[in-house]
XYZ file of C-alpha atoms in Angstrom:
323
model
C 134.221 87.756 73.541
C 136.019 89.886 76.126
C 138.650 91.155 73.575
C 136.092 91.980 70.834
C 135.196 95.470 71.998
C 136.139 98.327 74.312
C 132.871 98.801 76.246
C 131.588 102.152 77.485
C 128.278 102.494 79.371
C 126.347 105.681 80.032
C 123.694 105.700 82.751
C 121.581 108.671 83.751
C 121.268 107.369 87.315
C 124.030 107.793 89.928
C 123.887 104.038 90.769
C 125.550 101.107 89.066
C 123.367 98.391 87.574
C 120.541 97.251 89.883
C 117.510 94.975 89.765
C 114.440 97.255 89.256
C 112.102 94.362 89.900
C 113.293 94.262 93.558
C 112.295 97.922 94.161
C 109.030 96.681 95.562
C 110.655 94.723 98.435
C 112.899 97.725 99.087
C 109.842 99.968 99.374
C 108.174 97.357 101.589
C 111.271 97.362 103.872
C 112.063 93.682 103.134
C 115.353 94.541 101.360
C 117.901 97.362 101.281
C 119.186 99.191 98.139
C 122.654 97.497 98.493
C 120.909 94.105 98.298
C 119.552 94.807 94.780
C 122.784 96.058 93.158
C 123.636 93.558 90.423
C 127.068 94.774 89.430
C 129.090 96.833 91.886
C 131.626 99.489 90.743
C 134.509 96.993 91.228
C 132.843 94.652 88.654
C 133.003 97.267 85.895
C 136.659 98.065 86.774
C 137.564 94.362 86.928
C 136.063 93.801 83.438
C 137.658 96.903 81.919
C 134.313 98.543 81.246
C 134.136 102.396 81.282
C 131.084 103.404 83.286
C 129.690 106.954 83.182
C 127.222 107.341 86.025
C 124.843 110.320 86.335
C 125.329 111.203 82.643
C 122.402 111.338 80.244
C 123.103 110.837 76.534
C 121.366 113.743 74.830
C 122.445 113.134 71.222
C 123.534 110.366 68.857
C 125.586 111.556 65.882
C 125.251 108.642 63.416
C 127.405 110.266 60.778
C 130.471 110.627 63.084
C 129.317 107.555 65.099
C 129.506 109.376 68.403
C 127.172 109.742 71.418
C 127.127 113.007 73.317
C 126.114 113.307 76.977
C 124.617 116.244 78.889
C 128.020 117.232 80.345
C 129.486 117.458 76.894
C 131.494 114.219 77.073
C 131.579 112.148 73.894
C 132.222 108.418 73.121
C 132.806 106.898 69.695
C 131.074 103.630 68.733
C 131.321 100.925 66.100
C 128.157 99.326 67.504
C 125.677 101.146 69.690
C 123.151 99.511 72.031
C 120.210 101.630 73.144
C 118.482 100.449 76.382
C 116.672 103.566 77.533
C 113.658 101.706 78.971
C 110.517 103.613 79.779
C 109.111 106.242 82.099
C 105.945 106.091 84.164
C 102.966 107.588 82.391
C 101.795 110.803 84.171
C 98.103 111.295 83.724
C 97.602 114.544 81.707
C 95.462 116.146 84.474
C 95.597 119.365 86.521
C 98.051 119.126 89.428
C 100.089 116.277 88.071
C 103.302 118.153 88.836
C 102.445 119.115 92.450
C 104.972 118.105 95.167
C 103.995 114.690 96.510
C 103.068 113.268 93.103
C 105.584 110.537 92.395
C 106.091 108.102 89.535
C 107.343 104.640 90.470
C 110.379 103.712 88.427
C 113.781 103.952 90.112
C 115.722 104.153 93.361
C 115.133 107.906 93.606
C 111.335 107.445 93.440
C 111.433 104.629 96.031
C 113.518 106.843 98.382
C 110.984 109.668 97.940
C 108.148 107.342 98.888
C 110.003 105.978 101.904
C 110.600 109.519 103.106
C 106.999 110.538 102.537
C 105.738 107.451 104.403
C 107.659 108.603 107.513
C 106.057 112.085 107.379
C 102.550 111.638 105.946
C 99.639 109.383 106.738
C 97.480 109.126 103.574
C 98.571 107.724 100.262
C 96.584 107.302 97.029
C 97.932 105.016 94.281
C 96.487 105.670 90.775
C 96.496 102.445 88.885
C 95.661 98.886 90.008
C 98.218 97.094 87.814
C 101.228 95.093 89.070
C 103.317 98.193 89.942
C 100.482 100.050 91.557
C 99.562 97.167 93.830
C 103.162 96.568 94.853
C 103.560 100.283 95.671
C 100.338 100.247 97.630
C 101.449 97.176 99.587
C 104.823 98.682 100.367
C 103.381 102.010 101.584
C 100.835 100.109 103.696
C 103.643 98.112 105.378
C 105.304 101.445 106.116
C 102.259 102.548 108.126
C 100.313 104.591 105.566
C 96.549 104.583 105.006
C 96.428 103.524 101.338
C 93.698 103.753 98.724
C 94.114 102.420 95.137
C 92.133 104.240 92.458
C 91.714 102.117 89.387
C 90.014 102.787 86.099
C 89.413 99.122 85.227
C 86.450 96.941 86.294
C 88.684 94.767 88.502
C 92.367 94.643 89.535
C 95.068 93.410 87.091
C 92.512 93.166 84.272
C 95.385 92.688 81.824
C 96.538 89.583 83.617
C 93.503 88.156 85.405
C 89.903 87.285 84.685
C 87.140 88.780 86.852
C 86.989 85.891 89.363
C 90.693 86.054 90.043
C 90.686 89.865 90.179
C 87.952 89.909 92.829
C 89.800 87.178 94.869
C 92.973 89.330 94.733
C 91.042 92.413 95.871
C 89.633 90.481 98.853
C 93.119 89.300 99.844
C 94.572 92.840 99.642
C 91.603 94.279 101.574
C 92.330 91.730 104.294
C 95.807 93.321 104.432
C 94.146 96.727 105.003
C 94.200 98.269 101.484
C 91.265 100.211 100.172
C 90.049 100.293 96.551
C 88.053 102.597 94.300
C 87.319 100.766 91.032
C 85.963 102.122 87.799
C 87.057 105.570 88.957
C 88.884 108.062 86.775
C 91.160 110.649 88.373
C 90.104 114.090 87.124
C 92.459 116.479 88.919
C 94.907 116.643 91.855
C 94.217 119.655 94.057
C 96.693 121.474 96.367
C 96.078 121.294 100.133
C 95.643 123.998 102.730
C 99.358 124.918 102.475
C 98.760 125.498 98.731
C 101.751 123.427 97.863
C 101.493 119.675 98.320
C 98.666 117.508 96.966
C 95.743 118.344 99.262
C 93.208 115.834 100.513
C 95.782 113.314 99.490
C 99.149 113.526 101.157
C 101.045 111.445 98.702
C 100.075 110.454 95.119
C 101.770 107.592 93.317
C 101.239 107.408 89.533
C 101.427 103.843 88.348
C 99.091 104.028 85.384
C 101.276 102.460 82.745
C 104.552 103.271 80.938
C 105.845 105.198 77.985
C 108.775 103.791 75.995
C 111.744 106.195 75.933
C 112.501 106.578 72.261
C 113.003 110.355 71.835
C 116.826 110.061 71.747
C 116.678 107.450 68.910
C 113.983 109.404 67.018
C 116.049 112.597 67.156
C 118.862 110.668 65.581
C 116.625 109.795 62.653
C 116.115 106.178 63.717
C 112.703 104.790 62.704
C 110.312 104.702 65.712
C 106.652 103.843 66.107
C 105.432 103.717 69.690
C 108.984 102.513 70.433
C 112.278 102.011 68.608
C 111.413 99.626 65.748
C 113.731 96.606 65.729
C 114.041 93.444 63.630
C 114.334 89.923 64.912
C 118.064 90.468 65.447
C 117.297 93.537 67.668
C 118.757 95.876 65.028
C 117.156 99.222 64.239
C 116.844 100.579 60.683
C 120.545 101.533 61.158
C 122.200 98.107 61.429
C 125.023 99.459 63.542
C 122.467 100.474 66.222
C 120.746 97.853 68.338
C 118.008 98.377 70.945
C 116.527 96.187 73.714
C 113.979 96.350 76.509
C 111.006 98.556 77.183
C 112.083 101.212 74.717
C 111.696 98.986 71.644
C 108.791 97.933 69.410
C 109.251 94.426 68.011
C 106.670 93.163 65.527
C 104.382 95.972 66.781
C 104.660 94.954 70.429
C 106.372 96.811 73.271
C 107.012 94.579 76.297
C 106.935 96.082 79.798
C 108.219 92.960 81.559
C 111.697 91.667 82.350
C 111.614 88.164 80.820
C 111.330 89.402 77.234
C 114.138 91.883 77.879
C 116.524 89.097 78.862
C 115.560 87.144 75.727
C 116.155 90.271 73.605
C 119.489 90.987 75.314
C 120.658 87.370 74.623
C 119.939 87.741 70.845
C 121.631 91.201 70.750
C 124.729 89.884 72.550
C 124.869 86.869 70.179
C 124.960 89.216 67.207
C 127.396 91.746 68.803
C 129.741 88.811 69.584
C 129.806 87.966 65.915
C 127.931 84.586 66.126
C 124.882 85.965 64.293
C 122.616 82.955 64.768
C 120.124 84.157 67.384
C 116.683 85.517 66.485
C 114.057 87.033 68.767
C 110.545 86.068 67.654
C 108.474 87.526 70.486
C 107.611 86.316 73.949
C 104.632 84.674 75.751
C 104.616 86.828 78.816
C 103.937 85.759 82.371
C 103.503 87.880 85.467
C 103.939 87.365 89.234
C 102.816 89.789 91.988
C 105.571 90.578 94.524
C 103.352 90.920 97.584
C 104.411 88.602 100.450
C 101.671 86.086 101.292
C 99.880 86.249 97.960
C 100.825 83.563 95.426
C 99.735 84.897 92.088
C 100.932 83.805 88.628
C 99.428 84.528 85.179
C 100.484 83.612 81.733
C 99.086 82.961 78.211
C 95.453 83.242 77.232
C 94.033 84.069 80.714
C 90.574 85.042 79.386
C 90.124 81.813 77.350
C 88.098 83.724 74.752
C 89.610 82.012 71.735
C 87.056 79.878 69.857
C 88.941 76.615 70.340
C 89.866 77.190 74.008
C 89.005 74.454 76.466
C 88.547 75.691 79.972
C 89.460 73.662 83.107
C 88.868 75.413 86.348
C 89.735 74.597 89.978
C 87.975 77.044 92.312
C 88.134 76.778 96.124
C 86.999 80.228 97.426
C 87.375 79.211 101.109
C 90.881 77.911 100.577
C 91.673 80.959 98.476
C 92.671 78.812 95.477
C 91.709 79.512 91.852
C 93.382 77.795 88.960
C 92.175 78.074 85.380
């Protein structure tokens, strides 16, 4: 309903809306930043949407129904949608703030990694999950010597069983990546210059995410490991909605994009006044964005439920495993 609201958007980044999922191909040099912009600045202007770039909302005043940004600017709301996402989890270890230690989350992080890859040779990626493996692949393609340090017994242990995890590791080793499994990172030590990370030239932290709910919590909105929302994506304040990686729905915080789209659809349905949509959770699926490796996982991948029937097709020489 285009005439239903005057829409104002605050974004902490200097860029308009872009596809975070495609940051991996940008890092790998397969795409450019301009290729992943979803809505250019002219789109906002054409739809009469006020866009505040590079402004972080620091406070929500629910009594006055106003949001306040870090530059002091304010905007009134009748309905507020919080979509603050998440931040990469930085391991609480010595040296985690040294120059050369980068989280992997946005265009700025990606630009930092691309710049580092042109100046330094060695990279260590902490975390062998989807993001860690995609970062490792991208840095390798940019000419770096890459080692992945992973706490788990095999790669992608949250998406794959052991057989699939070992096959994936072999495929990635064939591409030149190195792996240290069941290894815990204790500390990051400065190098001979006393400044950057030492033995390691570049350190990418991809060891999970933390939902960003401090803003909502400070406004007195109920949070528990995320902004708690109902099936209509409303918080405990019905004027305030929340979607994405910042929310906790039925005790689950989703770190993937498909559930976010489903949540956004329900929130939009309610904000438009139709009020018939309900979000009841998602069965998640994952895909690895590394060119040449066809990997997909969904549902009960371990098959450890009592009534599970297991059908397996395994051709190690052909590199095919379906379960």
